[in-house]
Structures are given as structure tokens and as C-alpha cells.
Amino acid sequence: MNKNTKPLKYIFENHFHQTWNNIKHKFPKNLHSSIWNNVSKFLDCGDISRGYTAFKCNQCSHMHIVGFSCKSRFCSSCGKIYAENWALNLKEQLFDVQHIHAVFSLPTGFCRDFFFSHRFKLQDLAKAAYQSLKYGVIFPKTGFS
């Protein structure tokens, strides 16, 4: 690993191709190209052979080169910026009202495997979770609807 390679990028550069061949059967085929494209963008992020901006000091003529970023949500650095911008944008659009935050997760095993291979059913699962809260204990007590 050269001194400029970040650990996550190093892992993907050296292990993704072999690992992908072993796990791609777990992902729906229509996501394969998207996954591959996002990992490729991540691996190329900051690579000056793909383009860069150069900054030159007017006093000492020192040149600093910065490779273009990938702007992918998957990238550990660009994804952070993407998420922060998304959150700021969302904050501008939402009303300042009381809310309840609930997290639903799936247990490991059959349930998680089922939804992993039938991702289109996740929308129905989210609706069912909302309905169970809406008509359950939390919303009637708070008047939230």
C-alpha cells in the first residue's frame, strides 16, 4: 500500500474483484452494473490520470495537484459530502414540527434474505411499519398522523 492510499480503497483495490465473484449471486442482476460502476468510480476517485486541478503558489512556484473527485454516494469521502448536502437540502424543505424517529430492522436469516432478493417488496414493508405505528401505541398518544 503506498502512503497515499486510504485503507478502504486499498481493500477494494486488492479484494473486490475476487469477493465480487463470490457474492454477486446475492444481489439482483439489475443492480450488478450499478454496483460495479460505483465501485469503479470510488477506485478512480482522486486519480490524477483521470483529470486534476493544479494550484501554483505565486511566491515560491510550488505546484499542488488535486485529482478530480468521483462524487459517488459509495465513496467514503464524496459520499460524506453527498449525504451532508442531501441533509441540508432536506432541512430547507421540511417544516419545523415535532416528529418521532423510529428505526425498523430485519433479523438475520430468512426474513433479511427474502427482502434482499425481493427488494421491490421493501416499499410494502415500509408501509406496513408505518401503519403499525399509526394505529398502534405511539401516534394516537401524540396526535401524530
Tab-separated table of N, CA and C in Angstrom:
chain	number	residue	atom	x	y	z
A	1	MET	N	0.859	-1.174	0.000
A	1	MET	CA	0.000	0.000	0.000
A	1	MET	C	0.900	1.230	0.000
A	2	ASN	N	0.702	2.142	-0.976
A	2	ASN	CA	1.514	3.353	-0.943
A	2	ASN	C	0.966	4.298	0.116
A	3	LYS	N	1.754	5.266	0.526
A	3	LYS	CA	1.405	6.089	1.685
A	3	LYS	C	0.159	6.940	1.463
A	4	ASN	N	-0.227	7.174	0.209
A	4	ASN	CA	-1.399	7.999	-0.075
A	4	ASN	C	-2.687	7.198	-0.216
A	5	THR	N	-2.587	5.882	-0.270
A	5	THR	CA	-3.773	5.049	-0.425
A	5	THR	C	-4.472	4.882	0.915
A	6	LYS	N	-5.761	5.227	0.925
A	6	LYS	CA	-6.542	5.081	2.150
A	6	LYS	C	-6.876	3.606	2.346
A	7	PRO	N	-7.024	3.165	3.605
A	7	PRO	CA	-7.243	1.736	3.884
A	7	PRO	C	-8.436	1.131	3.148
A	8	LEU	N	-9.565	1.833	3.104
A	8	LEU	CA	-10.743	1.278	2.436
A	8	LEU	C	-10.495	1.100	0.943
A	9	LYS	N	-9.858	2.079	0.340
A	9	LYS	CA	-9.550	1.985	-1.091
A	9	LYS	C	-8.571	0.836	-1.342
A	10	TYR	N	-7.606	0.665	-0.453
A	10	TYR	CA	-6.639	-0.424	-0.566
A	10	TYR	C	-7.355	-1.779	-0.542
A	11	ILE	N	-8.291	-1.929	0.381
A	11	ILE	CA	-9.042	-3.188	0.496
A	11	ILE	C	-9.806	-3.465	-0.789
A	12	PHE	N	-10.504	-2.449	-1.306
A	12	PHE	CA	-11.275	-2.652	-2.535
A	12	PHE	C	-10.373	-2.911	-3.732
A	13	GLU	N	-9.267	-2.200	-3.834
A	13	GLU	CA	-8.345	-2.422	-4.953
A	13	GLU	C	-7.822	-3.851	-4.978
A	14	ASN	N	-7.583	-4.419	-3.810
A	14	ASN	CA	-6.941	-5.729	-3.738
A	14	ASN	C	-7.887	-6.908	-3.551
A	15	HIS	N	-9.129	-6.656	-3.159
A	15	HIS	CA	-10.007	-7.782	-2.840
A	15	HIS	C	-11.381	-7.740	-3.496
A	16	PHE	N	-11.773	-6.614	-4.095
A	16	PHE	CA	-13.138	-6.515	-4.616
A	16	PHE	C	-13.419	-7.503	-5.738
A	17	HIS	N	-12.528	-7.606	-6.709
A	17	HIS	CA	-12.796	-8.467	-7.868
A	17	HIS	C	-13.059	-9.911	-7.448
A	18	GLN	N	-12.231	-10.456	-6.591
A	18	GLN	CA	-12.417	-11.839	-6.147
A	18	GLN	C	-13.670	-11.964	-5.280
A	19	THR	N	-13.853	-11.026	-4.375
A	19	THR	CA	-15.020	-11.072	-3.490
A	19	THR	C	-16.299	-10.923	-4.294
A	20	TRP	N	-16.298	-10.005	-5.266
A	20	TRP	CA	-17.491	-9.786	-6.086
A	20	TRP	C	-17.904	-11.070	-6.798
A	21	ASN	N	-16.955	-11.811	-7.322
A	21	ASN	CA	-17.281	-13.073	-7.993
A	21	ASN	C	-17.925	-14.072	-7.040
A	22	ASN	N	-17.596	-13.988	-5.756
A	22	ASN	CA	-18.165	-14.910	-4.767
A	22	ASN	C	-19.519	-14.463	-4.221
A	23	ILE	N	-19.823	-13.166	-4.292
A	23	ILE	CA	-21.063	-12.680	-3.666
A	23	ILE	C	-22.085	-12.104	-4.637
A	24	LYS	N	-21.745	-11.927	-5.903
A	24	LYS	CA	-22.670	-11.247	-6.811
A	24	LYS	C	-23.995	-11.991	-6.983
A	25	HIS	N	-24.010	-13.275	-6.738
A	25	HIS	CA	-25.264	-14.027	-6.841
A	25	HIS	C	-26.283	-13.589	-5.788
A	26	LYS	N	-25.824	-12.912	-4.733
A	26	LYS	CA	-26.722	-12.453	-3.674
A	26	LYS	C	-27.474	-11.181	-4.059
A	27	PHE	N	-26.992	-10.482	-5.079
A	27	PHE	CA	-27.594	-9.224	-5.496
A	27	PHE	C	-28.448	-9.441	-6.739
A	28	PRO	N	-29.557	-8.726	-6.853
A	28	PRO	CA	-30.360	-8.820	-8.077
A	28	PRO	C	-29.508	-8.426	-9.288
A	29	LYS	N	-29.685	-9.142	-10.387
A	29	LYS	CA	-28.863	-8.909	-11.581
A	29	LYS	C	-28.959	-7.470	-12.090
A	30	ASN	N	-30.139	-6.845	-11.915
A	30	ASN	CA	-30.280	-5.480	-12.423
A	30	ASN	C	-29.457	-4.463	-11.622
A	31	LEU	N	-28.898	-4.862	-10.473
A	31	LEU	CA	-28.047	-3.968	-9.685
A	31	LEU	C	-26.556	-4.180	-9.948
A	32	HIS	N	-26.196	-5.260	-10.644
A	32	HIS	CA	-24.784	-5.586	-10.854
A	32	HIS	C	-24.020	-4.439	-11.499
A	33	SER	N	-24.546	-3.869	-12.580
A	33	SER	CA	-23.810	-2.802	-13.269
A	33	SER	C	-23.715	-1.556	-12.396
A	34	SER	N	-24.756	-1.262	-11.636
A	34	SER	CA	-24.731	-0.096	-10.749
A	34	SER	C	-23.677	-0.262	-9.656
A	35	ILE	N	-23.623	-1.443	-9.067
A	35	ILE	CA	-22.627	-1.723	-8.028
A	35	ILE	C	-21.226	-1.604	-8.613
A	36	TRP	N	-21.020	-2.245	-9.760
A	36	TRP	CA	-19.709	-2.218	-10.405
A	36	TRP	C	-19.303	-0.780	-10.750
A	37	ASN	N	-20.241	0.006	-11.291
A	37	ASN	CA	-19.940	1.396	-11.654
A	37	ASN	C	-19.566	2.232	-10.434
A	38	ASN	N	-20.293	2.059	-9.331
A	38	ASN	CA	-19.999	2.833	-8.125
A	38	ASN	C	-18.650	2.463	-7.524
A	39	VAL	N	-18.326	1.192	-7.524
A	39	VAL	CA	-17.015	0.773	-7.008
A	39	VAL	C	-15.908	1.296	-7.924
A	40	SER	N	-16.121	1.241	-9.232
A	40	SER	CA	-15.116	1.756	-10.177
A	40	SER	C	-14.890	3.251	-9.981
A	41	LYS	N	-15.979	4.011	-9.815
A	41	LYS	CA	-15.849	5.453	-9.564
A	41	LYS	C	-15.053	5.696	-8.289
A	42	PHE	N	-15.389	4.941	-7.247
A	42	PHE	CA	-14.701	5.074	-5.959
A	42	PHE	C	-13.205	4.810	-6.114
A	43	LEU	N	-12.849	3.748	-6.844
A	43	LEU	CA	-11.437	3.405	-7.018
A	43	LEU	C	-10.688	4.452	-7.844
A	44	ASP	N	-11.393	5.122	-8.762
A	44	ASP	CA	-10.763	6.149	-9.600
A	44	ASP	C	-10.785	7.538	-8.962
A	45	CYS	N	-11.470	7.686	-7.845
A	45	CYS	CA	-11.611	8.996	-7.202
A	45	CYS	C	-10.238	9.567	-6.831
A	46	GLY	N	-9.984	10.771	-7.278
A	46	GLY	CA	-8.724	11.437	-6.952
A	46	GLY	C	-7.540	11.013	-7.799
A	47	ASP	N	-7.745	10.092	-8.740
A	47	ASP	CA	-6.660	9.621	-9.606
A	47	ASP	C	-6.342	10.708	-10.633
A	48	ILE	N	-5.143	11.266	-10.572
A	48	ILE	CA	-4.806	12.386	-11.450
A	48	ILE	C	-4.734	11.996	-12.925
A	49	SER	N	-4.637	10.700	-13.213
A	49	SER	CA	-4.647	10.285	-14.622
A	49	SER	C	-6.040	10.462	-15.227
A	50	ARG	N	-7.038	10.658	-14.381
A	50	ARG	CA	-8.424	10.870	-14.827
A	50	ARG	C	-8.797	12.353	-14.855
A	51	GLY	N	-7.858	13.205	-14.537
A	51	GLY	CA	-8.095	14.649	-14.546
A	51	GLY	C	-7.756	15.261	-13.203
A	52	TYR	N	-7.345	16.512	-13.234
A	52	TYR	CA	-6.936	17.164	-11.991
A	52	TYR	C	-6.986	18.678	-12.147
A	53	THR	N	-6.865	19.346	-11.020
A	53	THR	CA	-6.697	20.792	-10.970
A	53	THR	C	-5.349	21.052	-10.314
A	54	ALA	N	-4.592	21.991	-10.877
A	54	ALA	CA	-3.277	22.323	-10.333
A	54	ALA	C	-3.317	23.723	-9.726
A	55	PHE	N	-2.730	23.845	-8.553
A	55	PHE	CA	-2.625	25.127	-7.864
A	55	PHE	C	-1.145	25.483	-7.761
A	56	LYS	N	-0.824	26.724	-8.112
A	56	LYS	CA	0.576	27.145	-8.084
A	56	LYS	C	0.721	28.362	-7.171
A	57	CYS	N	1.676	28.297	-6.268
A	57	CYS	CA	1.971	29.407	-5.367
A	57	CYS	C	2.691	30.505	-6.153
A	58	ASN	N	2.182	31.731	-6.071
A	58	ASN	CA	2.796	32.852	-6.793
A	58	ASN	C	4.139	33.267	-6.210
A	59	GLN	N	4.378	32.914	-4.953
A	59	GLN	CA	5.625	33.336	-4.311
A	59	GLN	C	6.765	32.343	-4.527
A	60	CYS	N	6.479	31.061	-4.323
A	60	CYS	CA	7.568	30.075	-4.411
A	60	CYS	C	7.447	29.148	-5.619
A	61	SER	N	6.383	29.292	-6.393
A	61	SER	CA	6.119	28.470	-7.584
A	61	SER	C	5.863	27.001	-7.276
A	62	HIS	N	5.603	26.676	-5.998
A	62	HIS	CA	5.260	25.291	-5.644
A	62	HIS	C	3.920	24.934	-6.288
A	63	MET	N	3.854	23.745	-6.851
A	63	MET	CA	2.643	23.282	-7.523
A	63	MET	C	1.974	22.208	-6.676
A	64	HIS	N	0.663	22.347	-6.469
A	64	HIS	CA	-0.115	21.341	-5.742
A	64	HIS	C	-1.189	20.829	-6.690
A	65	ILE	N	-1.232	19.518	-6.889
A	65	ILE	CA	-2.177	18.904	-7.820
A	65	ILE	C	-3.230	18.137	-7.035
A	66	VAL	N	-4.496	18.358	-7.402
A	66	VAL	CA	-5.619	17.675	-6.753
A	66	VAL	C	-6.427	16.962	-7.830
A	67	GLY	N	-6.538	15.635	-7.709
A	67	GLY	CA	-7.315	14.848	-8.659
A	67	GLY	C	-8.801	15.101	-8.503
A	68	PHE	N	-9.545	15.005	-9.609
A	68	PHE	CA	-10.993	15.205	-9.569
A	68	PHE	C	-11.653	14.132	-8.712
A	69	SER	N	-12.696	14.519	-8.015
A	69	SER	CA	-13.431	13.566	-7.177
A	69	SER	C	-14.491	12.856	-8.010
A	70	CYS	N	-14.979	11.734	-7.497
A	70	CYS	CA	-15.942	10.922	-8.238
A	70	CYS	C	-17.388	11.336	-7.982
A	71	LYS	N	-17.649	11.973	-6.848
A	71	LYS	CA	-18.986	12.416	-6.450
A	71	LYS	C	-19.976	11.258	-6.312
A	72	SER	N	-19.473	10.081	-6.058
A	72	SER	CA	-20.317	8.900	-5.884
A	72	SER	C	-20.771	8.788	-4.431
A	73	ARG	N	-22.005	8.331	-4.225
A	73	ARG	CA	-22.504	8.122	-2.863
A	73	ARG	C	-21.734	7.011	-2.167
A	74	PHE	N	-21.174	6.103	-2.933
A	74	PHE	CA	-20.461	4.959	-2.363
A	74	PHE	C	-19.093	5.339	-1.810
A	75	CYS	N	-18.479	6.347	-2.383
A	75	CYS	CA	-17.127	6.765	-1.999
A	75	CYS	C	-17.110	7.266	-0.557
A	76	SER	N	-16.096	6.859	0.192
A	76	SER	CA	-16.030	7.227	1.609
A	76	SER	C	-15.870	8.729	1.826
A	77	SER	N	-15.234	9.447	0.924
A	77	SER	CA	-15.116	10.900	1.109
A	77	SER	C	-16.208	11.653	0.354
A	78	CYS	N	-16.466	11.317	-0.886
A	78	CYS	CA	-17.509	12.001	-1.656
A	78	CYS	C	-18.902	11.684	-1.107
A	79	GLY	N	-19.100	10.469	-0.625
A	79	GLY	CA	-20.394	10.082	-0.064
A	79	GLY	C	-20.747	10.889	1.163
A	80	LYS	N	-19.749	11.235	1.946
A	80	LYS	CA	-19.978	12.068	3.135
A	80	LYS	C	-20.480	13.441	2.707
A	81	ILE	N	-19.860	14.017	1.699
A	81	ILE	CA	-20.273	15.322	1.183
A	81	ILE	C	-21.676	15.220	0.589
A	82	TYR	N	-21.929	14.146	-0.166
A	82	TYR	CA	-23.241	13.919	-0.769
A	82	TYR	C	-24.315	13.866	0.319
A	83	ALA	N	-24.060	13.106	1.391
A	83	ALA	CA	-25.034	12.962	2.477
A	83	ALA	C	-25.257	14.287	3.205
A	84	GLU	N	-24.190	15.042	3.436
A	84	GLU	CA	-24.329	16.343	4.100
A	84	GLU	C	-25.149	17.305	3.248
A	85	ASN	N	-24.888	17.346	1.952
A	85	ASN	CA	-25.660	18.216	1.060
A	85	ASN	C	-27.117	17.787	0.990
A	86	TRP	N	-27.358	16.478	0.956
A	86	TRP	CA	-28.717	15.952	0.934
A	86	TRP	C	-29.461	16.358	2.205
A	87	ALA	N	-28.795	16.230	3.356
A	87	ALA	CA	-29.422	16.587	4.633
A	87	ALA	C	-29.722	18.085	4.697
A	88	LEU	N	-28.800	18.921	4.233
A	88	LEU	CA	-29.043	20.367	4.224
A	88	LEU	C	-30.204	20.727	3.312
A	89	ASN	N	-30.253	20.099	2.156
A	89	ASN	CA	-31.341	20.339	1.214
A	89	ASN	C	-32.676	19.902	1.813
A	90	LEU	N	-32.685	18.752	2.462
A	90	LEU	CA	-33.899	18.247	3.086
A	90	LEU	C	-34.347	19.162	4.218
A	91	LYS	N	-33.400	19.648	4.988
A	91	LYS	CA	-33.700	20.556	6.104
A	91	LYS	C	-34.408	21.816	5.603
A	92	GLU	N	-34.000	22.309	4.437
A	92	GLU	CA	-34.619	23.501	3.848
A	92	GLU	C	-36.068	23.238	3.444
A	93	GLN	N	-36.386	21.996	3.095
A	93	GLN	CA	-37.712	21.673	2.587
A	93	GLN	C	-38.706	21.271	3.670
A	94	LEU	N	-38.217	20.859	4.828
A	94	LEU	CA	-39.097	20.351	5.875
A	94	LEU	C	-39.584	21.462	6.789
A	95	PHE	N	-40.767	21.251	7.337
A	95	PHE	CA	-41.310	22.180	8.316
A	95	PHE	C	-40.694	21.895	9.674
A	96	ASP	N	-40.637	22.912	10.504
A	96	ASP	CA	-40.111	22.759	11.858
A	96	ASP	C	-41.247	22.273	12.759
A	97	VAL	N	-41.441	20.965	12.809
A	97	VAL	CA	-42.529	20.377	13.596
A	97	VAL	C	-41.987	19.243	14.460
A	98	GLN	N	-42.773	18.905	15.488
A	98	GLN	CA	-42.407	17.771	16.339
A	98	GLN	C	-42.476	16.493	15.502
A	99	HIS	N	-41.551	15.603	15.731
A	99	HIS	CA	-41.568	14.346	14.996
A	99	HIS	C	-41.088	13.212	15.892
A	100	ILE	N	-41.353	12.021	15.431
A	100	ILE	CA	-40.906	10.815	16.121
A	100	ILE	C	-40.012	10.053	15.152
A	101	HIS	N	-38.894	9.602	15.641
A	101	HIS	CA	-37.963	8.842	14.814
A	101	HIS	C	-38.037	7.379	15.241
A	102	ALA	N	-38.342	6.509	14.304
A	102	ALA	CA	-38.406	5.077	14.596
A	102	ALA	C	-37.533	4.341	13.586
A	103	VAL	N	-36.849	3.324	14.040
A	103	VAL	CA	-35.983	2.529	13.169
A	103	VAL	C	-36.481	1.092	13.181
A	104	PHE	N	-36.710	0.555	12.004
A	104	PHE	CA	-37.090	-0.846	11.872
A	104	PHE	C	-35.930	-1.587	11.227
A	105	SER	N	-35.599	-2.732	11.748
A	105	SER	CA	-34.544	-3.537	11.144
A	105	SER	C	-35.052	-4.960	10.985
A	106	LEU	N	-34.412	-5.674	10.108
A	106	LEU	CA	-34.802	-7.054	9.844
A	106	LEU	C	-33.829	-8.003	10.521
A	107	PRO	N	-34.356	-9.049	11.147
A	107	PRO	CA	-33.454	-10.021	11.768
A	107	PRO	C	-32.684	-10.790	10.693
A	108	THR	N	-31.523	-11.275	11.057
A	108	THR	CA	-30.758	-12.070	10.100
A	108	THR	C	-31.506	-13.372	9.844
A	109	GLY	N	-31.222	-13.968	8.719
A	109	GLY	CA	-31.875	-15.223	8.381
A	109	GLY	C	-32.844	-15.042	7.228
A	110	PHE	N	-33.900	-15.848	7.245
A	110	PHE	CA	-34.834	-15.904	6.125
A	110	PHE	C	-35.424	-14.537	5.782
A	111	CYS	N	-35.874	-13.809	6.782
A	111	CYS	CA	-36.548	-12.529	6.554
A	111	CYS	C	-35.644	-11.561	5.792
A	112	ARG	N	-34.431	-11.397	6.249
A	112	ARG	CA	-33.492	-10.479	5.600
A	112	ARG	C	-33.121	-10.996	4.210
A	113	ASP	N	-32.900	-12.291	4.084
A	113	ASP	CA	-32.556	-12.867	2.782
A	113	ASP	C	-33.692	-12.681	1.781
A	114	PHE	N	-34.939	-12.836	2.256
A	114	PHE	CA	-36.098	-12.671	1.376
A	114	PHE	C	-36.142	-11.258	0.801
A	115	PHE	N	-36.038	-10.254	1.661
A	115	PHE	CA	-36.119	-8.876	1.184
A	115	PHE	C	-34.873	-8.463	0.414
A	116	PHE	N	-33.768	-9.113	0.668
A	116	PHE	CA	-32.557	-8.825	-0.088
A	116	PHE	C	-32.734	-9.236	-1.542
A	117	SER	N	-33.408	-10.355	-1.763
A	117	SER	CA	-33.605	-10.822	-3.133
A	117	SER	C	-34.922	-10.343	-3.743
A	118	HIS	N	-35.800	-9.732	-2.946
A	118	HIS	CA	-37.072	-9.173	-3.432
A	118	HIS	C	-37.170	-7.716	-2.972
A	119	ARG	N	-36.238	-6.898	-3.417
A	119	ARG	CA	-36.127	-5.522	-2.932
A	119	ARG	C	-37.381	-4.696	-3.200
A	120	PHE	N	-38.109	-5.025	-4.262
A	120	PHE	CA	-39.317	-4.271	-4.586
A	120	PHE	C	-40.380	-4.400	-3.495
A	121	LYS	N	-40.273	-5.421	-2.656
A	121	LYS	CA	-41.227	-5.621	-1.556
A	121	LYS	C	-40.928	-4.716	-0.356
A	122	LEU	N	-39.769	-4.072	-0.344
A	122	LEU	CA	-39.413	-3.208	0.783
A	122	LEU	C	-40.395	-2.053	0.940
A	123	GLN	N	-40.959	-1.577	-0.165
A	123	GLN	CA	-41.943	-0.497	-0.084
A	123	GLN	C	-43.171	-0.963	0.701
A	124	ASP	N	-43.618	-2.184	0.442
A	124	ASP	CA	-44.756	-2.728	1.188
A	124	ASP	C	-44.411	-2.891	2.663
A	125	LEU	N	-43.186	-3.300	2.936
A	125	LEU	CA	-42.747	-3.456	4.323
A	125	LEU	C	-42.751	-2.109	5.044
A	126	ALA	N	-42.277	-1.065	4.371
A	126	ALA	CA	-42.261	0.276	4.971
A	126	ALA	C	-43.682	0.765	5.240
A	127	LYS	N	-44.594	0.507	4.310
A	127	LYS	CA	-45.996	0.908	4.514
A	127	LYS	C	-46.604	0.169	5.703
A	128	ALA	N	-46.298	-1.119	5.817
A	128	ALA	CA	-46.820	-1.908	6.942
A	128	ALA	C	-46.261	-1.399	8.270
A	129	ALA	N	-44.992	-1.034	8.289
A	129	ALA	CA	-44.387	-0.495	9.511
A	129	ALA	C	-45.061	0.815	9.895
A	130	TYR	N	-45.318	1.673	8.907
A	130	TYR	CA	-45.994	2.945	9.173
A	130	TYR	C	-47.398	2.700	9.722
A	131	GLN	N	-48.126	1.797	9.086
A	131	GLN	CA	-49.492	1.507	9.541
A	131	GLN	C	-49.501	0.967	10.967
A	132	SER	N	-48.531	0.128	11.295
A	132	SER	CA	-48.496	-0.428	12.650
A	132	SER	C	-48.225	0.661	13.677
A	133	LEU	N	-47.433	1.663	13.320
A	133	LEU	CA	-47.211	2.789	14.232
A	133	LEU	C	-48.424	3.709	14.275
A	134	LYS	N	-48.987	3.975	13.121
A	134	LYS	CA	-50.116	4.909	13.035
A	134	LYS	C	-51.300	4.431	13.864
A	135	TYR	N	-51.590	3.153	13.797
A	135	TYR	CA	-52.743	2.618	14.520
A	135	TYR	C	-52.340	1.903	15.797
A	136	GLY	N	-51.084	1.991	16.133
A	136	GLY	CA	-50.583	1.326	17.331
A	136	GLY	C	-50.526	2.257	18.518
A	137	VAL	N	-49.472	2.142	19.245
A	137	VAL	CA	-49.345	2.832	20.523
A	137	VAL	C	-48.854	4.267	20.373
A	138	ILE	N	-47.904	4.519	19.500
A	138	ILE	CA	-47.205	5.802	19.501
A	138	ILE	C	-48.043	6.956	18.964
A	139	PHE	N	-48.565	6.871	17.747
A	139	PHE	CA	-49.217	8.016	17.131
A	139	PHE	C	-50.489	8.468	17.843
A	140	PRO	N	-51.391	7.559	18.252
A	140	PRO	CA	-52.596	8.053	18.935
A	140	PRO	C	-52.283	8.864	20.195
A	141	LYS	N	-51.254	8.516	20.927
A	141	LYS	CA	-50.907	9.242	22.152
A	141	LYS	C	-50.365	10.633	21.851
A	142	THR	N	-49.683	10.785	20.730
A	142	THR	CA	-49.052	12.069	20.421
A	142	THR	C	-49.909	12.916	19.501
A	143	GLY	N	-50.934	12.321	18.925
A	143	GLY	CA	-51.743	13.053	17.970
A	143	GLY	C	-51.063	13.184	16.619
A	144	PHE	N	-50.026	12.419	16.409
A	144	PHE	CA	-49.253	12.464	15.170
A	144	PHE	C	-49.958	11.625	14.125
A	145	SER	N	-50.106	12.145	12.925
A	145	SER	CA	-50.738	11.334	11.877
A	145	SER	C	-50.051	11.534	10.555
